[in-house]
CSV table of C-alpha atoms and ligand atoms in Angstrom, one decimal:
chain,number,residue,atom,x,y,z
B,1,MET,CA,99.7,130.4,90.3
B,2,GLU,CA,100.9,126.2,89.7
B,3,PHE,CA,101.0,126.0,85.7
B,4,GLY,CA,102.0,129.6,84.6
B,5,GLN,CA,98.9,131.9,84.8
B,6,PHE,CA,96.6,129.0,85.3
B,7,GLY,CA,95.4,127.5,88.3
B,8,GLY,CA,95.0,128.5,92.0
B,9,GLN,CA,92.4,128.1,94.6
B,10,TYR,CA,89.6,130.8,93.3
B,11,LEU,CA,87.5,129.7,96.2
B,12,PRO,CA,84.6,130.6,98.9
B,13,PRO,CA,86.3,130.5,102.3
B,14,HIS,CA,84.6,127.6,103.6
B,15,ILE,CA,85.7,125.4,100.8
B,16,LEU,CA,89.1,126.8,101.1
B,17,LYS,CA,89.5,125.9,104.2
B,18,ALA,CA,89.2,122.2,103.2
B,19,VAL,CA,90.5,122.7,100.2
B,20,LYS,CA,93.6,124.0,102.5
B,21,GLU,CA,93.6,120.8,104.3
B,22,VAL,CA,94.5,118.6,101.0
B,23,GLU,CA,96.9,120.8,100.1
B,24,GLU,CA,98.8,120.1,102.9
B,25,ALA,CA,98.2,116.6,103.7
B,26,TYR,CA,99.5,116.4,100.2
B,27,ASP,CA,102.4,118.1,100.5
B,28,ARG,CA,103.2,116.0,103.5
B,29,TYR,CA,102.3,112.2,101.9
B,30,LYS,CA,103.5,113.1,98.3
B,31,ASP,CA,107.5,112.0,98.3
B,32,ASP,CA,107.1,110.0,101.8
B,33,PRO,CA,108.0,106.8,100.4
B,34,LEU,CA,106.3,104.4,102.3
B,35,PHE,CA,102.8,106.4,100.6
B,36,LEU,CA,104.8,105.8,97.6
B,37,GLU,CA,105.5,102.4,98.1
B,38,GLU,CA,101.3,101.5,99.0
B,39,PHE,CA,100.5,103.5,95.8
B,40,GLN,CA,102.2,101.2,94.0
B,41,PHE,CA,101.3,98.2,95.6
B,42,TYR,CA,97.2,98.9,95.0
B,43,LEU,CA,98.2,100.0,91.3
B,44,ASN,CA,100.2,96.8,90.6
B,45,THR,CA,98.0,94.4,92.6
B,46,TYR,CA,94.7,96.2,92.6
B,47,ALA,CA,94.6,97.6,89.2
B,48,ASN,CA,96.5,95.2,86.9
B,49,ARG,CA,99.1,97.5,86.0
B,50,PRO,CA,101.7,97.4,83.9
B,51,SER,CA,98.8,97.5,81.6
B,52,LEU,CA,100.1,96.9,78.2
B,53,LEU,CA,102.1,98.6,75.3
B,54,TYR,CA,100.6,96.5,72.4
B,55,HIS,CA,101.6,96.6,69.1
B,56,ALA,CA,98.5,97.3,66.8
B,57,LYS,CA,100.1,95.5,64.2
B,58,ASN,CA,96.9,95.1,61.4
B,59,MET,CA,96.1,98.3,61.7
B,60,SER,CA,99.5,99.7,61.0
B,61,GLU,CA,99.8,97.4,58.3
B,62,ASP,CA,96.2,98.5,56.9
B,63,LEU,CA,96.4,102.4,57.3
B,64,GLY,CA,100.3,101.5,55.5
B,65,GLY,CA,102.4,104.3,57.4
B,66,ALA,CA,103.5,105.0,61.0
B,67,LYS,CA,104.0,101.9,63.6
B,68,ILE,CA,101.0,102.2,66.1
B,69,TYR,CA,101.1,101.2,69.7
B,70,LEU,CA,98.1,101.1,71.6
B,71,LYS,CA,98.1,101.9,75.5
B,72,ARG,CA,96.2,99.9,77.1
B,73,GLU,CA,94.5,101.2,79.8
B,74,ASP,CA,90.8,99.7,79.2
B,75,LEU,CA,93.1,96.9,81.2
B,76,ASN,CA,93.0,97.8,84.0
B,77,HIS,CA,90.7,97.1,87.0
B,78,THR,CA,87.1,98.9,86.3
B,79,GLY,CA,88.0,99.3,82.5
B,80,ALA,CA,89.9,103.2,82.8
B,81,HIS,CA,92.0,105.2,83.7
B,82,LYS,CA,90.7,106.5,86.5
B,83,ILE,CA,91.4,103.5,88.6
B,84,ASN,CA,94.9,104.7,89.5
B,85,ASN,CA,93.3,108.4,90.1
B,86,VAL,CA,91.4,107.4,93.1
B,87,ILE,CA,93.4,104.5,94.5
B,88,GLY,CA,96.2,107.7,95.0
B,89,GLN,CA,92.9,110.5,96.4
B,90,ALA,CA,91.9,107.3,98.8
B,91,LEU,CA,95.2,106.3,100.3
B,92,LEU,CA,95.8,110.3,100.9
B,93,ALA,CA,92.4,110.4,102.3
B,94,LYS,CA,92.9,107.3,105.2
B,95,ARG,CA,95.8,109.2,105.8
B,96,MET,CA,94.7,112.4,106.9
B,97,GLY,CA,92.0,110.3,109.1
B,98,LYS,CA,89.1,110.7,107.3
B,99,LYS,CA,86.0,108.2,106.9
B,100,LYS,CA,84.2,109.3,104.1
B,101,LEU,CA,84.9,109.8,99.9
B,102,ILE,CA,82.4,112.1,98.8
B,103,ALA,CA,82.5,113.0,94.4
B,104,GLU,CA,80.5,114.3,92.0
B,105,THR,CA,79.6,112.0,88.9
B,106,GLY,CA,78.6,113.0,85.5
B,107,ALA,CA,77.5,109.7,83.6
B,108,GLY,CA,78.9,107.5,86.7
B,109,GLN,CA,82.1,106.6,85.8
B,110,HIS,CA,84.1,108.6,88.7
B,111,GLY,CA,81.5,107.5,90.6
B,112,VAL,CA,82.1,103.4,89.6
B,113,ALA,CA,85.4,103.8,90.0
B,114,THR,CA,85.0,106.5,93.9
B,115,ALA,CA,82.3,103.3,94.7
B,116,THR,CA,85.2,100.8,94.0
B,117,ILE,CA,88.2,101.9,95.7
B,118,ALA,CA,85.9,102.9,99.2
B,119,ALA,CA,84.4,99.2,98.6
B,120,LEU,CA,88.5,97.7,99.0
B,121,PHE,CA,89.2,100.1,102.2
B,122,ASN,CA,85.8,100.2,103.8
B,123,MET,CA,85.1,103.7,103.4
B,124,ALA,CA,82.1,105.4,103.1
B,125,CYS,CA,80.4,106.9,100.1
B,126,GLU,CA,78.2,108.4,98.6
B,127,ILE,CA,78.2,110.3,95.0
B,128,HIS,CA,76.3,112.9,94.2
B,129,MET,CA,74.4,112.9,90.6
B,130,GLY,CA,72.2,115.3,88.3
B,131,ALA,CA,69.1,114.0,88.5
B,132,VAL,CA,69.2,114.1,84.3
B,133,ASP,CA,71.7,111.6,84.6
B,134,ILE,CA,70.6,109.2,87.3
B,135,GLN,CA,67.2,108.8,84.6
B,136,LYS,CA,70.2,108.2,81.9
B,137,GLN,CA,72.8,105.9,83.3
B,138,ALA,CA,70.0,103.7,86.0
B,139,LEU,CA,73.4,100.7,84.9
B,140,ASN,CA,75.9,102.6,86.7
B,141,VAL,CA,73.7,104.4,89.7
B,142,TYR,CA,73.1,100.1,89.8
B,143,ARG,CA,76.7,99.4,90.5
B,144,MET,CA,77.4,101.9,92.6
B,145,GLU,CA,74.6,101.1,94.5
B,146,LEU,CA,76.0,97.5,94.9
B,147,LEU,CA,79.5,98.5,95.6
B,148,GLY,CA,77.7,99.4,98.8
B,149,ALA,CA,77.7,103.2,98.2
B,150,LYS,CA,75.1,106.1,98.5
B,151,VAL,CA,73.8,107.6,95.3
B,152,VAL,CA,72.4,111.4,96.2
B,153,SER,CA,70.0,113.2,93.3
B,154,VAL,CA,70.7,116.7,92.3
B,155,ASP,CA,67.6,118.2,91.7
B,156,PHE,CA,68.0,121.6,91.0
B,157,GLY,CA,69.6,123.9,88.2
B,158,LEU,CA,70.1,121.6,84.8
B,159,LYS,CA,70.3,118.4,87.5
B,160,THR,CA,73.6,117.2,85.3
B,161,LEU,CA,77.2,117.5,86.1
B,162,LYS,CA,77.3,121.0,87.3
B,163,GLU,CA,75.0,120.9,89.6
B,164,ALA,CA,76.4,117.5,90.8
B,165,VAL,CA,79.8,119.3,91.5
B,166,ASP,CA,78.3,121.8,93.7
B,167,SER,CA,75.9,119.9,95.4
B,168,ALA,CA,78.9,117.6,95.9
B,169,LEU,CA,81.0,120.9,97.7
B,170,ASP,CA,78.5,121.7,99.6
B,171,ALA,CA,77.5,118.2,101.6
B,172,TRP,CA,81.6,118.0,101.9
B,173,SER,CA,81.2,121.8,103.1
B,174,ASN,CA,79.0,120.2,105.8
B,175,GLU,CA,81.4,117.9,107.2
B,176,LEU,CA,84.8,118.5,106.1
B,177,GLU,CA,85.6,116.6,109.5
B,178,ASP,CA,85.7,112.8,108.6
B,179,THR,CA,85.2,113.4,105.3
B,180,PHE,CA,87.7,114.1,102.0
B,181,TYR,CA,86.1,115.1,98.4
B,182,LEU,CA,87.3,113.2,95.5
B,183,ILE,CA,87.8,114.7,92.0
B,184,GLY,CA,87.4,112.6,89.3
B,185,SER,CA,90.4,114.5,86.7
B,186,ALA,CA,92.9,116.8,86.3
B,187,VAL,CA,90.7,119.9,87.2
B,188,GLY,CA,89.4,122.1,90.0
B,189,PRO,CA,91.3,123.8,92.7
B,190,HIS,CA,95.3,123.2,93.7
B,191,PRO,CA,96.2,120.5,94.5
B,192,TYR,CA,93.9,118.3,92.6
B,193,PRO,CA,95.3,118.7,89.1
B,194,THR,CA,98.7,118.2,90.3
B,195,MET,CA,97.7,115.7,92.7
B,196,VAL,CA,95.5,113.6,89.6
B,197,ARG,CA,98.6,114.2,87.5
B,198,ASP,CA,100.3,112.9,90.1
B,199,PHE,CA,98.6,109.5,90.6
B,200,GLN,CA,98.3,109.0,86.7
B,201,LYS,CA,101.9,109.4,85.3
B,202,VAL,CA,102.3,106.1,85.9
B,203,ILE,CA,101.1,105.9,82.7
B,204,GLY,CA,103.6,108.0,80.4
B,205,MET,CA,106.3,106.0,82.5
B,206,GLU,CA,105.4,102.6,81.5
B,207,ILE,CA,104.7,103.2,77.8
B,208,LYS,CA,108.4,105.2,78.4
B,209,GLN,CA,109.7,102.1,79.6
B,210,ALA,CA,108.2,99.6,77.4
B,211,HIS,CA,109.2,101.5,74.2
B,212,LEU,CA,112.7,102.1,74.6
B,213,LYS,CA,112.6,98.0,75.1
B,214,LEU,CA,110.0,97.2,71.4
B,215,GLU,CA,112.0,99.6,69.8
B,216,HIS,CA,115.3,101.4,71.6
B,217,LYS,CA,113.9,105.1,71.5
B,218,LEU,CA,111.2,107.1,72.5
B,219,PRO,CA,107.8,106.9,70.4
B,220,ASP,CA,107.8,109.9,68.4
B,221,TYR,CA,103.9,110.8,69.0
B,222,VAL,CA,102.0,110.3,72.1
B,223,ILE,CA,98.4,110.9,71.5
B,224,ALA,CA,95.5,111.1,74.2
B,225,CYS,CA,92.1,112.5,74.3
B,226,VAL,CA,91.2,115.3,76.6
B,227,GLY,CA,88.1,116.1,78.8
B,228,GLY,CA,88.6,117.3,82.3
B,229,GLY,CA,92.5,116.1,81.1
B,230,SER,CA,93.6,113.4,83.8
B,231,ASN,CA,94.1,110.6,81.1
B,232,ALA,CA,96.3,112.7,78.6
B,233,ILE,CA,98.6,114.6,81.3
B,234,GLY,CA,98.7,110.9,82.4
B,235,ALA,CA,100.4,109.8,79.5
B,236,PHE,CA,102.4,113.3,78.4
B,237,TYR,CA,103.8,114.2,81.9
B,238,ASP,CA,107.2,111.6,81.4
B,239,PHE,CA,107.7,113.1,77.8
B,240,ILE,CA,107.5,116.9,78.7
B,241,ASP,CA,111.2,117.4,78.5
B,242,ASN,CA,111.6,115.5,75.8
B,243,LYS,CA,110.9,118.2,73.5
B,244,GLU,CA,111.3,115.2,70.4
B,245,VAL,CA,108.0,113.4,71.5
B,246,THR,CA,105.4,115.5,69.8
B,247,LEU,CA,101.5,114.9,72.1
B,248,ILE,CA,98.7,115.7,71.1
B,249,GLY,CA,95.9,116.4,72.5
B,250,VAL,CA,92.2,115.1,71.3
B,251,GLU,CA,89.2,116.7,72.3
B,252,ALA,CA,85.2,116.4,71.5
B,253,ALA,CA,84.2,118.3,68.4
B,254,GLY,CA,80.9,116.2,68.4
B,255,LYS,CA,79.0,117.6,65.6
B,256,GLY,CA,81.6,119.9,64.4
B,257,ILE,CA,82.9,123.0,66.7
B,258,GLU,CA,81.2,125.5,63.9
B,259,THR,CA,78.4,124.6,65.4
B,260,LYS,CA,77.3,124.7,68.4
B,261,PHE,CA,77.6,121.2,69.5
B,262,HIS,CA,81.1,120.6,70.7
B,263,ALA,CA,83.5,119.8,74.1
B,264,ALA,CA,86.8,121.8,72.7
B,265,THR,CA,87.3,123.6,74.7
B,266,MET,CA,91.2,124.3,73.5
B,267,THR,CA,89.8,125.4,70.1
B,268,ARG,CA,87.4,127.3,70.9
B,269,GLY,CA,87.7,128.8,75.1
B,270,LYS,CA,88.6,131.5,76.7
B,271,ASN,CA,91.0,132.0,79.5
B,272,GLY,CA,88.6,132.2,83.1
B,273,VAL,CA,87.7,130.4,85.9
B,274,ILE,CA,85.4,127.3,86.5
B,275,HIS,CA,85.6,124.8,89.2
B,276,GLY,CA,88.0,126.8,91.4
B,277,MET,CA,90.2,127.0,88.3
B,278,ARG,CA,91.8,129.6,86.1
B,279,THR,CA,91.9,127.5,83.0
B,280,LYS,CA,90.2,127.7,80.0
B,281,VAL,CA,86.6,127.7,79.3
B,282,LEU,CA,84.0,127.7,77.2
B,283,LEU,CA,81.9,131.1,77.3
B,284,ASP,CA,78.8,132.3,76.0
B,285,ASP,CA,77.8,135.6,74.2
B,286,ASN,CA,77.6,136.4,77.9
B,287,GLY,CA,80.4,135.6,79.4
B,288,ASP,CA,78.9,133.0,81.2
B,289,ILE,CA,80.4,129.0,81.0
B,290,ASP,CA,78.6,127.3,77.8
B,291,GLU,CA,76.4,124.0,77.5
B,292,VAL,CA,78.8,121.8,76.1
B,293,TYR,CA,77.9,118.7,73.7
B,294,SER,CA,79.7,115.4,72.6
B,295,ILE,CA,78.9,112.2,71.8
B,296,SER,CA,81.0,111.0,75.1
B,297,ALA,CA,79.5,111.6,78.2
B,298,GLY,CA,83.5,111.4,79.5
B,299,LEU,CA,84.6,114.5,77.1
B,300,ASP,CA,81.8,116.9,77.5
B,301,TYR,CA,83.4,119.5,79.6
B,302,PRO,CA,83.3,122.8,79.7
B,303,GLY,CA,86.9,124.0,81.2
B,304,VAL,CA,90.0,121.5,81.3
B,305,GLY,CA,92.2,120.6,83.5
B,306,PRO,CA,94.9,123.4,83.5
B,307,GLU,CA,98.4,122.0,83.2
B,308,HIS,CA,96.9,121.7,79.7
B,309,ALA,CA,95.8,125.8,79.3
B,310,TYR,CA,99.4,125.9,80.2
B,311,LEU,CA,101.1,123.4,77.8
B,312,PHE,CA,98.5,125.0,75.4
B,313,ASP,CA,100.2,128.6,75.6
B,314,ASN,CA,104.1,127.4,75.5
B,315,LYS,CA,102.9,125.4,72.3
B,316,ARG,CA,104.9,122.0,74.2
B,317,ALA,CA,101.6,120.1,73.2
B,318,ILE,CA,99.0,120.6,70.1
B,319,TYR,CA,95.1,120.0,70.4
B,320,VAL,CA,93.1,119.0,67.9
B,321,SER,CA,89.6,117.9,67.6
B,322,ILE,CA,87.1,114.9,66.3
B,323,THR,CA,84.1,114.8,65.2
B,324,ASP,CA,81.6,112.5,66.5
B,325,GLU,CA,81.2,110.8,63.4
B,326,GLU,CA,85.1,110.4,63.5
B,327,ALA,CA,85.2,108.7,66.7
B,328,VAL,CA,82.2,106.6,66.2
B,329,ASN,CA,84.5,104.9,62.9
B,330,ALA,CA,87.2,104.6,64.6
B,331,PHE,CA,85.1,103.1,67.3
B,332,GLU,CA,84.1,100.7,64.6
B,333,TYR,CA,87.1,100.3,62.9
B,334,LEU,CA,89.6,99.7,66.1
B,335,SER,CA,86.7,96.9,66.8
B,336,LYS,CA,87.1,95.2,63.6
B,337,LYS,CA,90.8,95.9,63.4
B,338,GLU,CA,92.2,94.6,65.9
B,339,GLY,CA,89.0,92.6,68.4
B,340,ILE,CA,89.7,96.0,71.0
B,341,ILE,CA,86.1,97.7,71.1
B,342,PRO,CA,87.9,101.2,73.1
B,343,ALA,CA,85.4,103.8,75.2
B,344,ILE,CA,84.2,106.1,72.4
B,345,GLU,CA,86.7,108.7,74.8
B,346,SER,CA,89.1,106.6,73.6
B,347,ALA,CA,88.1,106.6,69.3
B,348,HIS,CA,88.2,110.1,69.7
B,349,ALA,CA,92.2,109.9,70.2
B,350,VAL,CA,92.4,106.3,68.3
B,351,ALA,CA,90.3,108.2,65.3
B,352,TYR,CA,93.4,111.1,65.1
B,353,ALA,CA,95.9,108.7,65.4
B,354,MET,CA,94.7,107.1,61.8
B,355,VAL,CA,94.1,110.7,60.5
B,356,LEU,CA,98.4,111.2,61.6
B,357,ALA,CA,99.1,107.9,60.6
B,358,ARG,CA,99.0,108.0,57.0
B,359,THR,CA,101.1,111.0,56.6
B,360,LEU,CA,103.9,109.2,58.1
B,361,GLY,CA,106.7,107.2,57.5
B,362,LYS,CA,107.7,103.3,58.7
B,363,ASP,CA,110.1,103.9,60.6
B,364,LYS,CA,107.8,106.6,62.9
B,365,SER,CA,105.9,105.3,65.9
B,366,ILE,CA,102.9,106.6,67.8
B,367,VAL,CA,101.6,105.7,71.4
B,368,VAL,CA,97.5,105.8,71.8
B,369,ASN,CA,96.7,106.1,75.2
B,370,LEU,CA,93.8,103.6,75.3
B,371,SER,CA,92.1,104.9,77.9
B,372,GLY,CA,88.9,102.5,78.2
B,373,ARG,CA,87.6,99.9,77.3
B,374,GLY,CA,83.9,100.7,75.1
B,375,ASP,CA,81.6,98.2,76.8
B,376,LYS,CA,79.2,100.7,78.4
B,377,ASP,CA,79.4,102.8,74.8
B,378,VAL,CA,77.5,99.2,72.8
B,379,LYS,CA,74.4,100.2,73.5
B,380,GLN,CA,74.5,103.8,72.3
B,381,ILE,CA,76.9,103.3,69.4
B,382,ALA,CA,74.0,101.2,68.0
B,383,SER,CA,71.4,103.5,68.4
B,384,TYR,CA,74.0,106.2,66.9
B,385,ARG,CA,74.0,104.0,63.9
B,386,GLY,CA,70.0,103.2,64.3
B,387,LEU,CA,70.1,100.2,65.7
B,388,LYS,CA,67.8,100.0,68.6
B,389,LEU,CA,68.9,96.7,71.5
B,390,ILE,CA,66.6,95.3,73.2
B,391,ASP,CA,67.2,95.8,77.2
L,401,LIG,C1,86.2,110.0,82.5
L,401,LIG,C2,87.2,109.5,80.9
L,401,LIG,C3,87.8,110.1,80.1
L,401,LIG,C4,87.6,111.6,80.0
L,401,LIG,O1,88.5,112.6,81.7
L,401,LIG,P1,90.0,112.4,81.6
L,401,LIG,O2,90.6,113.0,82.8
L,401,LIG,O3,90.1,113.7,79.6
L,401,LIG,O4,91.0,111.6,81.3
L,401,LIG,C5,88.9,109.1,79.0
L,401,LIG,N1,88.4,108.0,78.6
L,401,LIG,C6,87.9,107.5,80.3
L,401,LIG,C7,88.1,105.9,79.2
L,401,LIG,C8,87.3,107.6,80.8
L,401,LIG,O5,86.3,107.1,81.7
C-alpha cells in the first residue's frame, strides 16, 4: 500500500486494467525532465503561477495574535487550485496518446476545470454529472458547454456525485482506447492520489520559498480545508519533513459533528473502502457509505485522500472541523477585512485560523491556503443569510 495501510486499487478487473495503464504511464513520465518542464510551463503561462503569498495585515492586527499569510490560489486561472491538477493529468493523457478526457463532477467546479484544459489542448471532453446537481448548477453546466464539453446527465440512484463517478467509470471502461479518466482530487485508486498530490505540491513549495524570503524562517502553521484533500496535501507535502511546521486540515462540520449533517470524515470516519481506495470513510449503522452534508459543495465527500488518513494516523497532521455558521462568518469577515471574497470551502480554513491566531504570539506565523475565490458562492451565502437575490 502507498500510505501505510491506506491507498491501493480496489476495483473490478475491467477498470483495474485501465488504471494499470495510467499507473505505468505515470511511472514513466513522473521524473521525465521534459514532462516536468512542460507542466511548469503551463503552470506559469496559463494558470498564472506562482500565486502570491499575501500578508493579511488587517486581519492579523484585528485578531491581535499570530501573523497571517494567505496563499492566493484564488488568483489562479479558473479561480482555484484545481487548474494545477487538470494541467498535469491532461499532459499525461496527451503523452499516452489519448484524445478524450472524461470526468465526474459534483457542483461543477472540477467539470469546468477539466473542460477548460480540454479546450486548451484541443481534446474532446465528457463530464458526468448527477441530474439533481445539473438542476442546481445550471450556470456551471452552461460554462462547461461553452468550453466545448459534453455534459452527461446521470439519472440513477440519488443522481448526485457518487452516481456520477460510477457513470464516468463505466463510460471510461467502454472506450479505454482513446480516453483518459481525469480525477478531481487526491482520491481514487493508485496512482491517482500520488499523482494529484505531485501536481498540487507546487503550492507548498511556493509557500516555503516565499515565506523564507519574507520571514527568514518556515511558517509555524499551514492550514487548508479538506474535501478530497488535494489543496491540503498540495500545501502540506513540502513541509512533511519539517517537523516544526504544524499541519492542520479543516473539514466541514456542517450543522455540527454531533448531528447527522456533516462531512467530518477524519473526525468521525472508520477505515473502509470507497472509490477504489482504502481510507477513512463515513459509514452508517449498516456499514454502508453514509450521506454527507456541508454548505460547501467542494467539501461534502464521504471519503478522504488516503495520504491524509496516513498523516492522521501517524500524527504528522491534525484535523479539525468547522461548522457552516463559522465558515459563513469567516467568508464575511475576510471579505470586509481584506477585500478578498474566499470560496466557502477556503472559508473553513480561514475560520480555523481566526480561532488559532488569537491564541498565539505575534512572533508566530500562520499560512492559510486560500484554495479558491468566492464569486461562485455569493448567491448561496446571501440565501443562507435570508436574502433572496434576483437573477
Ligand atoms: C474543489 C475545491 C475544494 C475541495 O477539494 P480538495 O481536493 O479537498 O482540495 C476546496 N476548495 C475549492 C475552492 C475547491 O474548488
